[in-house]
Coordinates of C-alpha atoms in Angstrom, one line a residue:
M380 CA -11.5 14.7 54.8
N381 CA -8.7 15.2 57.4
G382 CA -5.3 13.7 56.7
K383 CA -5.7 11.2 59.6
F384 CA -8.6 9.3 57.9
G385 CA -7.9 10.0 54.3
I386 CA -5.2 7.5 54.6
M387 CA -7.8 4.8 55.3
A388 CA -8.8 4.5 51.6
A389 CA -5.8 6.1 49.9
A390 CA -3.0 5.3 52.2
G391 CA -0.4 5.4 49.7
L392 CA -1.5 8.7 48.3
A393 CA -0.9 10.7 51.5
A394 CA 2.0 8.6 52.7
L395 CA 4.0 9.0 49.4
A396 CA 2.8 12.5 48.5
L397 CA 1.6 11.5 45.1
A398 CA -1.8 12.5 43.7
G399 CA -4.2 12.5 40.8
C400 CA -7.7 11.2 40.0
G401 CA -10.3 9.4 37.8
S402 CA -13.3 7.0 37.3
K403 CA -13.7 4.2 34.7
D404 CA -17.3 4.9 34.0
D405 CA -16.7 8.4 32.7
A406 CA -13.5 7.8 30.8
K407 CA -13.4 7.3 27.1
D408 CA -10.9 4.8 25.4
G409 CA -8.6 4.6 28.5
A410 CA -8.2 8.4 28.8
P411 CA -7.0 9.7 32.1
K412 CA -9.8 10.4 34.7
S413 CA -10.5 13.9 36.0
I414 CA -10.5 14.8 39.7
E415 CA -14.3 15.3 39.5
Q416 CA -14.7 11.8 38.1
V417 CA -12.7 10.2 40.9
K418 CA -14.6 12.2 43.5
K419 CA -17.8 10.9 42.1
E420 CA -16.5 7.3 42.2
A421 CA -15.1 7.8 45.7
E422 CA -18.6 8.9 46.9
K423 CA -19.6 5.2 46.3
L424 CA -17.4 4.1 49.2
V425 CA -19.3 3.6 52.4
K426 CA -18.9 6.4 54.9
P427 CA -16.8 5.4 57.9
E428 CA -18.2 5.3 61.5
P429 CA -16.8 8.0 63.8
G430 CA -14.5 6.6 66.5
E431 CA -11.0 5.7 67.5
Y432 CA -9.1 3.7 64.8
R433 CA -5.8 1.7 64.8
Q434 CA -3.8 2.0 61.6
V435 CA -1.0 -0.5 60.8
M436 CA 1.3 -0.1 57.8
E437 CA 3.8 -2.7 56.8
I438 CA 6.3 -2.6 53.9
K439 CA 6.0 -6.0 52.3
S440 CA 8.7 -5.6 49.7
L441 CA 11.3 -3.1 48.7
E442 CA 13.7 -3.2 45.7
V443 CA 16.2 -0.4 44.9
P444 CA 18.4 -1.5 42.0
G445 CA 21.8 0.1 42.0
M446 CA 21.9 1.0 45.6
P447 CA 24.9 -0.4 47.5
K448 CA 24.0 -3.7 49.1
E449 CA 24.7 -2.5 52.7
A450 CA 22.6 0.6 52.2
A451 CA 19.8 -1.4 50.6
E452 CA 19.7 -3.9 53.5
Q453 CA 19.8 -1.1 56.1
M454 CA 16.9 0.7 54.3
K455 CA 14.9 -2.5 54.0
G456 CA 15.4 -3.3 57.7
A457 CA 14.3 0.2 58.7
M458 CA 11.2 0.2 56.5
K459 CA 10.1 -3.5 57.0
A460 CA 9.1 -2.8 60.6
S461 CA 5.4 -2.2 61.0
Q462 CA 4.3 1.3 61.7
E463 CA 1.3 1.5 64.0
G464 CA -0.8 4.4 65.4
T465 CA -4.2 5.4 66.5
F466 CA -6.4 8.4 65.6
C467 CA -9.9 9.7 66.4
L468 CA -12.2 10.2 63.5
T469 CA -14.9 12.8 64.3
K470 CA -18.5 12.7 63.2
A471 CA -17.9 15.7 60.9
D472 CA -14.9 13.9 59.2
A473 CA -16.9 10.7 58.9
D474 CA -19.9 12.5 57.4
R475 CA -17.7 13.9 54.6
G476 CA -16.8 10.4 53.4
F477 CA -13.8 9.9 51.1
K478 CA -14.4 12.4 48.3
D479 CA -12.6 15.3 50.1
M480 CA -9.3 13.4 50.3
F481 CA -8.7 14.5 46.7
N482 CA -8.9 18.3 47.4
D483 CA -5.2 18.8 47.2
V484 CA -4.6 16.2 44.5
G485 CA -2.0 16.9 41.8
K486 CA -0.3 19.9 43.3
G487 CA 3.3 20.0 42.2
N488 CA 3.0 16.8 40.1
Q489 CA 1.5 15.8 36.8
C490 CA -0.8 13.0 38.0
T491 CA -3.7 11.1 36.5
Y492 CA -5.6 8.0 37.4
S493 CA -6.0 5.5 34.6
K494 CA -8.3 3.5 36.9
F495 CA -10.4 4.3 39.9
D496 CA -13.1 1.7 40.4
V497 CA -15.4 1.2 43.4
D498 CA -17.6 -1.9 43.6
G499 CA -19.4 -2.2 46.9
G500 CA -16.6 -1.9 49.4
A501 CA -13.9 -2.9 46.9
L502 CA -11.4 -0.3 45.7
D503 CA -9.2 -0.8 42.6
A504 CA -7.1 2.1 41.4
Q505 CA -4.0 3.0 39.4
M506 CA -2.3 6.4 39.3
E507 CA 0.6 7.7 37.3
C508 CA 2.6 10.7 38.3
Q509 CA 5.4 12.5 36.5
S510 CA 7.6 15.3 37.9
Q511 CA 11.0 16.7 37.0
Q512 CA 12.2 16.2 40.5
A513 CA 11.0 12.7 41.2
G514 CA 10.6 11.1 37.7
K515 CA 7.7 8.8 37.0
A516 CA 5.7 6.8 39.6
V517 CA 3.0 4.3 39.0
M518 CA 0.9 3.4 42.1
K519 CA -1.7 0.6 42.3
M520 CA -4.1 0.4 45.2
K521 CA -6.4 -2.6 45.7
G522 CA -8.4 -3.5 48.8
T523 CA -11.6 -3.1 50.8
V524 CA -13.2 -0.3 52.7
T525 CA -16.0 -0.8 55.2
E526 CA -17.7 1.3 57.9
K527 CA -15.3 0.0 60.5
G528 CA -12.0 -0.1 58.6
S529 CA -10.0 -0.8 55.6
D530 CA -7.5 -3.3 54.2
V531 CA -5.5 -1.9 51.2
T532 CA -2.4 -3.0 49.4
I533 CA -0.4 -0.3 47.6
A534 CA 2.3 -1.2 45.0
M535 CA 4.5 1.6 43.7
D536 CA 7.1 1.5 40.9
T537 CA 9.2 4.6 40.4
N538 CA 11.9 5.4 37.8
G539 CA 13.8 8.4 36.5
G540 CA 14.2 10.2 39.8
P541 CA 17.4 11.1 41.5
P542 CA 19.6 8.4 43.1
P543 CA 19.6 6.5 45.4
M544 CA 15.8 5.9 45.0
G545 CA 15.4 7.0 41.4
T546 CA 14.3 3.4 40.5
M547 CA 12.4 1.6 43.2
K548 CA 9.6 -0.9 43.6
M549 CA 7.7 -1.1 46.9
T550 CA 4.6 -2.9 48.2
M551 CA 2.9 -1.8 51.4
H552 CA -0.1 -3.3 53.2
M553 CA -2.2 -1.0 55.3
T554 CA -5.1 -1.9 57.6
T555 CA -7.3 0.4 59.6
T556 CA -9.6 -1.0 62.3
R557 CA -12.2 0.8 64.4
L558 CA -11.5 0.2 68.1
G559 CA -14.6 1.9 69.6
D560 CA -15.6 5.4 70.5
C561 CA -13.0 8.1 70.8
K562 CA -11.4 8.5 74.2
A563 CA -12.2 11.7 76.0
K564 CA -9.3 14.1 76.2

C-alpha cells in the first residue's frame, strides 16, 4: 500500500521509521510474530474506500528525561501542535488493503511484534525494535479502522539511543477521515 494510506492503520510505523510484524493466533508461548503472520492478521482489517482523506496527528504527551528544561519545553511546544493534511487514496491502493504496508518492515532494525491482533475493526499491536544507532523502542498501537477512516493511539517508549532523545516517551493520536471522492487534478 502506498505510504499515504499505510499511515491510516499503522501511523506510528511510518512516521517513526520503526518496523516489524506478527499475529497472536500463530505465535507459540509469546514468541515474536513473523512478517507473514502479521500480514495475515492485517488482511482481517476492512479495506478502505477510495477517496480523499483528511489525516490529523496530535502529540498528546512527550517526556524526554535529562534534556535541558528550555529545550524540552521548546520541543514539546513544536510537537504538540496538530499536524493535518489530505491525500487521495486510489481504487488500486484501497483494493490492496493493509497487508502491503509491511513490505519494507524491519529494514535496518531488529524489530518484532509481540502482539498484532485484529478483531472486527479493532487493532491492538505492540512492536519492539532494537538498533545500535537508536537503542530500543517499544511501540503500542490501539484503535479502530473502518472503511471510511481510522482512530489510532500510538504510545512509544525509547531508551539506549543517543542524546538528547535517547530516552523518550511519547503518545500520539492519529485520525483519518474520508471526505468524499478525490478532487480532479
